[in-house]
Amino acid sequence: HSLAGPQQFQNYLQRLPPMTLVYSLWLALMVAGAAWLLRRVDDRAGDRRAAEIALILLVWLLVPPIFFTWFPGDVALHYLLPIYPVPFILAGLGMQRVESRAAPFMSVALVVSAAVQIYAWAALLGLVSTQATPGGFGPPLALNLGAVQEVRHMAVQNGAQEVLLASSGEDPGQSEFAAVYDMLLWDVPHRFVDATHHAVFPAAPAVVLLDAALLEDQIALYSQAATAQRTAPLRAGEGALQVLLLPANAAPAPGETLPEPAILSNFVKIMGYSAVLPSAGNDTLQWQLHWQTADSPVPQDYHFFNHLLDADGERVAQSDAPVFDPAQWRQGDVVVSTFTLPLPGAAVPPFLVRSGMYHY
């Protein structure tokens, strides 16, 4: 379940032969071994050292499951890793007790059991390496390395100064995509961009690696500005990672350019804006701010606000979002931040949008 994920594990189980007999065989051997150990513990006239070893094995086996029976939270299998050797020690002892009476049968049973379990493991590896497993095993390392090779090749070939890792998160401590490629590109200058809200355009050439989970409208600005594109395929159902080349100063021009940049108190410059008005069947306003980062960034937690006012000056909608991480600002960066403002049907035009930043 943890590898195939909550959606795919049923598909995996359908590939397997009936496993109940295999599990029952090993359970019977473990029970036989445990019963033998219990007798050894109670055998006071026998070997005292053997009795102590038997007691240690039984305590080792039973105490963690008993503890987790009353554990207040959810229990995962890996919590029981310390006891994993013991069931197989018990199964070996059980096998030793049974083998003298049914040696040929037990040998055949164990060989068949091993073959079935090897097939089950191979089927699981085959599934997670070729099919998307949401909530389970992520893309195999080989596919991630394929994307990294494309990024490195494009950067070297075109003199790119850095790599932008665009996904749904900017923090490698919380975003899986950022964490994976932060490690794999450890020796290449790189930054993280939350492409669900922002598109960052550096002053120097850069390579952008786009998460396959991003939507088309979230990567449109990068796709339009890119002068070269390659793809790195993932597993079936996951699409492909896109590797784009951004030339220097590739930021798109705003739909409306301010006569003079609006300079905020943190020295951010708002250059202009773009607005996509609602169409038939769509009651939202897409609002984009084109801004330039401060030359001397202060890594504080800034947020954008966007207030939509109607003809009477009443605020009818609002959209706030975190600013592109100030700790990652570089001189010459231009950022396009996108917001969605719901447009109430009763709102009276003309409309006014007031935008700015604040400390969260």
Short mmCIF file of C-alpha atoms in Angstrom, two decimals, residues 97-324:
data_model
loop_
_atom_site.label_atom_id
_atom_site.label_comp_id
_atom_site.label_asym_id
_atom_site.label_seq_id
_atom_site.Cartn_x
_atom_site.Cartn_y
_atom_site.Cartn_z
CA ARG A 97 10.74 -29.15 14.03
CA VAL A 98 8.69 -30.06 10.94
CA GLU A 99 11.43 -30.95 8.49
CA SER A 100 12.35 -34.25 10.10
CA ARG A 101 8.81 -35.55 9.54
CA ALA A 102 7.96 -34.03 6.15
CA ALA A 103 11.27 -33.01 4.63
CA PRO A 104 10.40 -33.48 0.90
CA PHE A 105 7.06 -31.71 1.21
CA MET A 106 8.52 -28.78 3.17
CA SER A 107 11.40 -28.33 0.74
CA VAL A 108 9.00 -28.12 -2.21
CA ALA A 109 6.66 -25.79 -0.26
CA LEU A 110 9.48 -23.39 0.60
CA VAL A 111 10.80 -23.31 -2.98
CA VAL A 112 7.30 -22.57 -4.31
CA SER A 113 6.80 -19.95 -1.59
CA ALA A 114 10.08 -18.27 -2.50
CA ALA A 115 9.18 -18.25 -6.21
CA VAL A 116 5.77 -16.71 -5.55
CA GLN A 117 7.20 -14.02 -3.27
CA ILE A 118 9.96 -13.16 -5.75
CA TYR A 119 7.30 -12.80 -8.45
CA ALA A 120 5.20 -10.59 -6.15
CA TRP A 121 8.19 -8.36 -5.42
CA ALA A 122 9.14 -8.14 -9.11
CA ALA A 123 5.52 -7.26 -9.99
CA LEU A 124 5.56 -4.46 -7.41
CA LEU A 125 8.84 -3.08 -8.75
CA GLY A 126 7.47 -3.32 -12.28
CA LEU A 127 4.36 -1.39 -11.29
CA VAL A 128 6.08 1.47 -9.45
CA SER A 129 8.74 1.84 -12.16
CA THR A 130 6.32 2.08 -15.11
CA GLN A 131 2.99 3.36 -13.74
CA ALA A 132 2.10 6.50 -11.81
CA THR A 133 1.49 5.67 -8.13
CA PRO A 134 -0.13 8.77 -6.56
CA GLY A 135 0.32 8.82 -2.80
CA GLY A 136 2.95 6.09 -3.00
CA PHE A 137 6.38 5.68 -4.59
CA GLY A 138 7.49 8.73 -6.56
CA PRO A 139 9.13 8.72 -9.99
CA PRO A 140 12.15 6.37 -10.00
CA LEU A 141 15.57 7.95 -9.64
CA ALA A 142 16.52 6.99 -13.20
CA LEU A 143 13.76 9.23 -14.58
CA ASN A 144 14.76 12.11 -12.30
CA LEU A 145 18.37 11.73 -13.42
CA GLY A 146 17.22 11.82 -17.05
CA ALA A 147 15.68 15.23 -16.41
CA VAL A 148 18.82 16.39 -14.61
CA GLN A 149 20.97 15.40 -17.58
CA GLU A 150 18.73 17.42 -19.91
CA VAL A 151 18.99 20.42 -17.58
CA ARG A 152 22.78 20.20 -17.31
CA HIS A 153 23.23 19.75 -21.06
CA MET A 154 20.99 22.72 -21.92
CA ALA A 155 22.67 24.95 -19.30
CA VAL A 156 26.21 24.18 -20.52
CA GLN A 157 25.28 24.40 -24.18
CA ASN A 158 23.65 27.83 -23.82
CA GLY A 159 25.69 29.43 -21.06
CA ALA A 160 22.79 29.57 -18.60
CA GLN A 161 23.71 31.06 -15.23
CA GLU A 162 21.20 29.15 -13.09
CA VAL A 163 18.28 26.73 -13.00
CA LEU A 164 14.74 27.63 -11.91
CA LEU A 165 12.86 24.72 -10.36
CA ALA A 166 9.21 25.53 -10.99
CA SER A 167 6.58 23.53 -9.13
CA SER A 168 3.79 24.14 -6.62
CA GLY A 169 6.20 24.97 -3.78
CA GLU A 170 9.30 27.03 -3.02
CA ASP A 171 10.40 25.25 0.16
CA PRO A 172 12.42 22.02 -0.27
CA GLY A 173 11.51 21.22 3.33
CA GLN A 174 7.86 20.85 2.31
CA SER A 175 7.73 20.40 -1.48
CA GLU A 176 8.73 16.97 -2.81
CA PHE A 177 9.71 18.27 -6.26
CA ALA A 178 11.89 21.00 -4.75
CA ALA A 179 13.50 18.56 -2.31
CA VAL A 180 14.37 15.98 -5.00
CA TYR A 181 15.96 18.39 -7.45
CA ASP A 182 17.61 20.47 -4.72
CA MET A 183 19.64 17.33 -4.00
CA LEU A 184 20.19 16.19 -7.60
CA LEU A 185 21.31 19.68 -8.70
CA TRP A 186 23.33 20.39 -5.56
CA ASP A 187 26.35 21.58 -7.55
CA VAL A 188 24.38 23.83 -9.95
CA PRO A 189 23.11 27.30 -8.92
CA HIS A 190 19.33 26.97 -8.63
CA ARG A 191 16.25 28.62 -7.16
CA PHE A 192 12.72 27.49 -6.41
CA VAL A 193 9.59 29.07 -7.89
CA ASP A 194 5.97 28.48 -6.91
CA ALA A 195 4.63 28.51 -10.46
CA THR A 196 1.03 28.41 -9.26
CA HIS A 197 1.46 32.11 -8.37
CA HIS A 198 4.67 33.44 -9.92
CA ALA A 199 6.90 33.32 -12.98
CA VAL A 200 10.45 34.58 -12.38
CA PHE A 201 12.56 35.95 -15.24
CA PRO A 202 16.26 36.54 -14.35
CA ALA A 203 18.43 39.15 -15.99
CA ALA A 204 20.81 36.42 -17.26
CA PRO A 205 20.00 33.29 -19.32
CA ALA A 206 18.48 30.49 -17.25
CA VAL A 207 17.08 27.00 -17.60
CA VAL A 208 13.64 26.23 -16.19
CA LEU A 209 12.62 22.73 -15.07
CA LEU A 210 8.82 22.49 -14.94
CA ASP A 211 7.02 20.01 -12.71
CA ALA A 212 4.75 17.76 -14.77
CA ALA A 213 1.94 18.35 -12.26
CA LEU A 214 1.63 22.03 -13.22
CA LEU A 215 -1.35 23.08 -15.35
CA GLU A 216 -1.04 24.60 -18.81
CA ASP A 217 -2.07 28.09 -17.69
CA GLN A 218 0.52 27.95 -14.89
CA ILE A 219 3.40 27.40 -17.30
CA ALA A 220 2.13 29.51 -20.19
CA LEU A 221 4.38 32.50 -19.47
CA TYR A 222 7.49 30.32 -19.42
CA SER A 223 6.45 28.39 -22.54
CA GLN A 224 5.89 31.62 -24.48
CA ALA A 225 9.22 33.14 -23.43
CA ALA A 226 11.37 30.03 -24.00
CA THR A 227 13.66 29.78 -27.01
CA ALA A 228 14.34 26.04 -26.66
CA GLN A 229 12.46 23.16 -25.09
CA ARG A 230 13.15 19.52 -24.25
CA THR A 231 11.15 16.92 -22.41
CA ALA A 232 12.04 14.21 -19.91
CA PRO A 233 9.35 11.48 -19.82
CA LEU A 234 8.03 10.13 -16.53
CA ARG A 235 5.92 7.04 -15.82
CA ALA A 236 2.66 6.30 -17.63
CA GLY A 237 0.01 8.66 -16.32
CA GLU A 238 2.50 11.29 -15.12
CA GLY A 239 3.28 13.07 -18.37
CA ALA A 240 6.74 14.54 -18.82
CA LEU A 241 8.98 17.15 -17.23
CA GLN A 242 9.72 20.13 -19.46
CA VAL A 243 13.16 21.74 -19.68
CA LEU A 244 13.03 25.28 -21.09
CA LEU A 245 15.70 27.81 -22.01
CA LEU A 246 15.02 31.42 -21.00
CA PRO A 247 17.14 34.07 -22.72
CA ALA A 248 18.33 37.07 -20.72
CA ASN A 249 15.61 39.57 -19.77
CA ALA A 250 12.85 37.37 -21.19
CA ALA A 251 10.04 38.80 -19.06
CA PRO A 252 6.89 39.55 -21.08
CA ALA A 253 5.71 43.14 -21.31
CA PRO A 254 2.71 44.01 -19.15
CA GLY A 255 -0.60 44.74 -20.82
CA GLU A 256 -0.50 48.18 -19.20
CA THR A 257 2.84 49.78 -18.29
CA LEU A 258 2.85 52.37 -15.54
CA PRO A 259 4.26 55.76 -16.59
CA GLU A 260 6.64 55.53 -13.63
CA PRO A 261 7.33 52.34 -11.64
CA ALA A 262 5.44 52.26 -8.34
CA ILE A 263 8.17 51.87 -5.70
CA LEU A 264 7.04 50.23 -2.48
CA SER A 265 8.67 50.81 0.90
CA ASN A 266 10.70 47.59 0.51
CA PHE A 267 12.02 48.98 -2.81
CA VAL A 268 10.03 46.56 -4.96
CA LYS A 269 9.08 48.23 -8.26
CA ILE A 270 5.67 47.51 -9.78
CA MET A 271 6.17 48.01 -13.51
CA GLY A 272 2.65 47.38 -14.77
CA TYR A 273 -0.23 44.93 -14.91
CA SER A 274 -2.28 42.71 -17.17
CA ALA A 275 -5.94 41.85 -16.78
CA VAL A 276 -8.01 39.16 -18.48
CA LEU A 277 -11.68 40.05 -18.15
CA PRO A 278 -14.33 37.38 -17.58
CA SER A 279 -15.71 35.61 -20.64
CA ALA A 280 -18.98 33.78 -21.15
CA GLY A 281 -19.41 31.17 -18.44
CA ASN A 282 -16.45 32.57 -16.49
CA ASP A 283 -17.01 34.93 -13.57
CA THR A 284 -13.38 35.51 -12.53
CA LEU A 285 -10.89 38.24 -13.32
CA GLN A 286 -7.30 37.11 -13.92
CA TRP A 287 -4.98 39.79 -12.59
CA GLN A 288 -1.22 39.87 -13.19
CA LEU A 289 1.29 42.18 -11.58
CA HIS A 290 4.64 42.70 -13.30
CA TRP A 291 7.24 43.73 -10.72
CA GLN A 292 10.96 43.96 -10.19
CA THR A 293 12.61 42.68 -7.03
CA ALA A 294 14.59 44.97 -4.76
CA ASP A 295 18.34 45.09 -5.37
CA SER A 296 19.07 44.56 -1.66
CA PRO A 297 16.51 42.01 -0.53
CA VAL A 298 15.41 41.75 3.07
CA PRO A 299 14.22 38.15 3.63
CA GLN A 300 10.96 39.07 5.36
CA ASP A 301 7.63 37.34 4.90
CA TYR A 302 5.83 39.59 2.41
CA HIS A 303 2.35 39.01 1.02
CA PHE A 304 0.47 40.60 -1.86
CA PHE A 305 -3.03 41.99 -1.48
CA ASN A 306 -5.37 42.70 -4.39
CA HIS A 307 -8.68 44.43 -3.67
CA LEU A 308 -11.35 44.63 -6.37
CA LEU A 309 -13.58 47.71 -5.95
CA ASP A 310 -16.81 48.39 -7.84
CA ALA A 311 -18.13 51.71 -9.14
CA ASP A 312 -19.27 52.69 -5.63
CA GLY A 313 -15.84 52.06 -4.13
CA GLU A 314 -17.06 48.94 -2.33
CA ARG A 315 -14.65 46.00 -2.06
CA VAL A 316 -16.36 43.12 -3.85
CA ALA A 317 -13.45 40.64 -4.03
CA GLN A 318 -9.95 40.10 -2.66
CA SER A 319 -7.01 37.82 -3.45
CA ASP A 320 -3.91 37.57 -1.24
CA ALA A 321 -0.88 35.34 -1.76
CA PRO A 322 2.74 35.05 -0.59
CA VAL A 323 5.32 37.01 -2.56
CA PHE A 324 8.05 35.14 -4.42
#
